[in-house]
XYZ file of N, CA, C and O in Angstrom:
296
model
N -13.197 1.702 11.493
C -12.403 0.507 11.442
C -11.498 0.567 10.215
O -11.972 0.692 9.096
N -10.200 0.490 10.432
C -9.202 0.511 9.362
C -8.557 -0.866 9.300
O -8.145 -1.409 10.327
N -8.475 -1.425 8.097
C -7.976 -2.782 7.924
C -6.887 -2.811 6.857
O -7.031 -2.197 5.797
N -5.821 -3.558 7.144
C -4.726 -3.794 6.206
C -4.772 -5.258 5.803
O -4.820 -6.141 6.663
N -4.778 -5.526 4.498
C -4.786 -6.892 3.986
C -3.776 -7.012 2.855
O -3.512 -6.044 2.140
N -3.230 -8.216 2.702
C -2.316 -8.502 1.598
C -2.728 -9.824 0.962
O -3.311 -10.687 1.614
N -2.408 -9.973 -0.326
C -2.842 -11.133 -1.087
C -1.715 -11.637 -1.983
O -0.883 -10.867 -2.447
N -1.726 -12.939 -2.213
C -0.862 -13.583 -3.184
C -1.732 -14.432 -4.094
O -2.848 -14.798 -3.733
N -1.203 -14.757 -5.275
C -1.902 -15.665 -6.174
C -1.434 -17.083 -5.899
O -0.241 -17.317 -5.697
N -2.386 -18.027 -5.893
C -2.009 -19.433 -5.748
C -1.607 -19.983 -7.117
O -1.544 -19.234 -8.110
N -1.354 -21.281 -7.207
C -0.887 -21.892 -8.460
C -1.917 -21.817 -9.583
O -1.581 -21.989 -10.754
N -3.182 -21.518 -9.250
C -4.242 -21.384 -10.256
C -4.520 -19.921 -10.606
O -5.419 -19.637 -11.385
N -3.775 -19.010 -10.001
C -3.973 -17.592 -10.266
C -5.058 -16.941 -9.430
O -5.416 -15.793 -9.661
N -5.579 -17.668 -8.450
C -6.621 -17.144 -7.573
C -5.986 -16.358 -6.431
O -5.012 -16.811 -5.824
N -6.528 -15.192 -6.142
C -6.016 -14.400 -5.027
C -6.416 -15.028 -3.704
O -7.588 -15.363 -3.493
N -5.439 -15.185 -2.831
C -5.697 -15.716 -1.489
C -5.055 -14.780 -0.470
O -4.025 -14.158 -0.752
N -5.654 -14.649 0.698
C -5.065 -13.786 1.729
C -3.674 -14.294 2.131
O -3.480 -15.502 2.317
N -2.727 -13.391 2.242
C -1.366 -13.737 2.662
C -1.294 -13.894 4.177
O -0.437 -14.603 4.687
N -2.192 -13.215 4.889
C -2.288 -13.297 6.349
C -3.664 -12.803 6.751
O -4.398 -12.255 5.926
N -4.023 -13.013 8.003
C -5.308 -12.525 8.510
C -5.350 -10.992 8.408
O -4.323 -10.332 8.623
N -6.500 -10.416 8.073
C -6.588 -8.952 8.029
C -6.155 -8.342 9.360
O -6.483 -8.859 10.431
N -5.405 -7.255 9.272
C -4.896 -6.593 10.470
C -5.673 -5.310 10.714
O -5.713 -4.420 9.872
N -6.283 -5.224 11.882
C -6.999 -4.007 12.270
C -5.978 -2.986 12.749
O -5.141 -3.284 13.600
N -6.059 -1.810 12.190
C -5.099 -0.752 12.476
C -5.796 0.395 13.204
O -6.980 0.642 12.984
N -5.041 1.090 14.034
C -5.617 2.204 14.793
C -5.610 3.510 14.010
O -6.494 4.343 14.185
N -4.583 3.685 13.165
C -4.441 4.973 12.470
C -4.268 4.767 10.974
O -3.565 3.865 10.534
N -4.901 5.628 10.205
C -4.823 5.553 8.751
C -3.396 5.738 8.253
O -2.926 4.976 7.405
N -2.692 6.739 8.763
C -1.342 7.013 8.258
C -0.386 5.854 8.545
O 0.449 5.499 7.715
N -0.522 5.212 9.692
C 0.309 4.058 10.022
C -0.015 2.888 9.105
O 0.887 2.211 8.600
N -1.285 2.650 8.875
C -1.709 1.548 8.014
C -1.185 1.728 6.596
O -0.675 0.789 5.981
N -1.289 2.930 6.059
C -0.816 3.204 4.700
C 0.703 3.058 4.641
O 1.241 2.465 3.696
N 1.415 3.547 5.641
C 2.872 3.417 5.665
C 3.290 1.942 5.651
O 4.154 1.534 4.876
N 2.665 1.140 6.506
C 2.998 -0.290 6.561
C 2.666 -0.962 5.230
O 3.456 -1.760 4.713
N 1.527 -0.630 4.648
C 1.143 -1.202 3.356
C 2.173 -0.870 2.283
O 2.541 -1.729 1.476
N 2.669 0.357 2.292
C 3.667 0.752 1.302
C 4.958 -0.051 1.450
O 5.639 -0.315 0.465
N 5.275 -0.466 2.673
C 6.486 -1.269 2.871
C 6.290 -2.716 2.421
O 7.274 -3.444 2.269
N 5.043 -3.138 2.199
C 4.741 -4.521 1.830
C 4.538 -4.740 0.334
O 4.429 -5.880 -0.104
N 4.508 -3.684 -0.468
C 4.118 -3.826 -1.876
C 5.055 -4.721 -2.682
O 4.618 -5.329 -3.667
N 6.308 -4.838 -2.300
C 7.236 -5.689 -3.035
C 7.204 -7.142 -2.577
O 7.817 -8.000 -3.198
N 6.506 -7.422 -1.475
C 6.478 -8.766 -0.910
C 5.220 -9.559 -1.265
O 5.197 -10.778 -1.081
N 4.177 -8.878 -1.740
C 2.897 -9.528 -2.013
C 2.369 -9.105 -3.377
O 2.741 -8.056 -3.899
N 1.470 -9.915 -3.946
C 0.871 -9.581 -5.241
C -0.097 -8.415 -5.143
O -0.350 -7.732 -6.127
N -0.637 -8.179 -3.957
C -1.551 -7.065 -3.754
C -1.624 -6.686 -2.292
O -1.519 -7.547 -1.411
N -1.761 -5.397 -2.045
C -1.880 -4.869 -0.682
C -2.970 -3.802 -0.710
O -3.040 -2.997 -1.637
N -3.805 -3.806 0.330
C -4.875 -2.815 0.390
C -5.111 -2.395 1.839
O -4.982 -3.198 2.755
N -5.409 -1.121 2.009
C -5.875 -0.583 3.291
C -7.255 -0.014 3.019
O -7.437 0.767 2.083
N -8.217 -0.418 3.822
C -9.584 0.054 3.623
C -10.245 0.312 4.965
O -9.766 -0.127 5.995
N -11.343 1.030 4.901
C -12.105 1.293 6.117
C -13.586 1.242 5.786
O -13.981 1.298 4.633
N -14.380 1.094 6.830
C -15.839 1.175 6.720
C -16.259 2.515 7.278
O -15.818 2.908 8.348
N -17.103 3.198 6.536
C -17.711 4.404 7.078
C -18.869 3.975 7.959
O -19.435 2.907 7.789
N -19.207 4.791 8.910
C -20.305 4.468 9.815
C -19.786 4.235 11.218
O -18.613 4.432 11.518
N -20.671 3.800 12.098
C -20.316 3.569 13.493
C -20.631 2.119 13.864
O -21.770 1.802 14.202
N -19.604 1.222 13.805
C -19.867 -0.179 14.099
C -20.323 -0.441 15.537
O -20.954 -1.443 15.817
N -20.034 0.466 16.455
C -20.420 0.292 17.851
C -21.941 0.248 18.011
O -22.451 -0.392 18.920
N -22.650 0.911 17.103
C -24.117 0.908 17.173
C -24.732 0.105 16.026
O -25.908 0.227 15.739
N -23.898 -0.688 15.348
C -24.398 -1.523 14.263
C -24.534 -0.810 12.936
O -25.069 -1.361 11.984
N -24.044 0.409 12.843
C -24.127 1.175 11.608
C -22.871 0.905 10.783
O -21.764 1.164 11.236
N -23.063 0.336 9.580
C -21.922 0.016 8.744
C -22.157 0.555 7.349
O -23.091 0.143 6.668
N -21.302 1.462 6.932
C -21.425 2.047 5.610
C -20.615 1.275 4.596
O -20.181 0.152 4.838
N -20.401 1.897 3.456
C -19.650 1.242 2.396
C -18.151 1.253 2.694
O -17.668 2.034 3.513
N -17.427 0.366 2.023
C -15.977 0.300 2.179
C -15.324 1.426 1.378
O -15.749 1.729 0.267
N -14.287 2.022 1.958
C -13.523 3.066 1.294
C -12.076 2.611 1.254
O -11.488 2.296 2.290
N -11.503 2.534 0.050
C -10.107 2.129 -0.091
C -9.217 3.345 0.152
O -9.350 4.376 -0.508
N -8.310 3.212 1.107
C -7.393 4.290 1.465
C -6.050 4.159 0.745
O -5.365 5.141 0.515
N -5.675 2.914 0.408
C -4.437 2.640 -0.319
C -4.602 1.294 -0.999
O -5.140 0.361 -0.419
N -4.110 1.204 -2.238
C -4.164 -0.058 -2.959
C -2.976 -0.152 -3.889
O -2.609 0.816 -4.558
N -2.358 -1.340 -3.916
C -1.274 -1.602 -4.848
C -1.384 -3.044 -5.321
O -1.625 -3.948 -4.511
N -1.234 -3.259 -6.600
C -1.283 -4.614 -7.137
C -2.691 -5.153 -7.230
O -3.659 -4.411 -7.360
N -2.792 -6.477 -7.159
C -4.069 -7.173 -7.336
C -4.747 -7.410 -6.000
O -4.157 -7.988 -5.098
N -5.984 -6.952 -5.901
C -6.782 -7.174 -4.695
C -8.206 -7.518 -5.130
O -8.637 -7.135 -6.208
N -8.942 -8.259 -4.297
C -10.330 -8.567 -4.649
C -11.203 -7.322 -4.669
O -10.831 -6.278 -4.120
N -12.370 -7.446 -5.266
C -13.343 -6.350 -5.289
C -13.877 -6.098 -3.873
O -14.095 -7.023 -3.116
N -14.066 -4.836 -3.554
C -14.661 -4.447 -2.271
C -16.006 -3.821 -2.557
O -16.181 -3.109 -3.525
N -16.985 -4.100 -1.657
C -18.322 -3.500 -1.839
C -18.528 -2.345 -0.921
O -17.796 -2.028 -0.072
């Protein structure tokens, strides 16, 4: 599962999602789109979960691309 997310800071400086996370089919496409968004948002990240979600196996998050401010990922 590959996910693209973007964030902005609110008036208190708290990071809030700029839009709902977008599930992407391909890593290279997700990273390309994220790179086009870096000037529009305070933070952009593409991440994936290792493992096989189809059988309930979920590994740790792996950041594939990050720019700016994004929340901590576990």
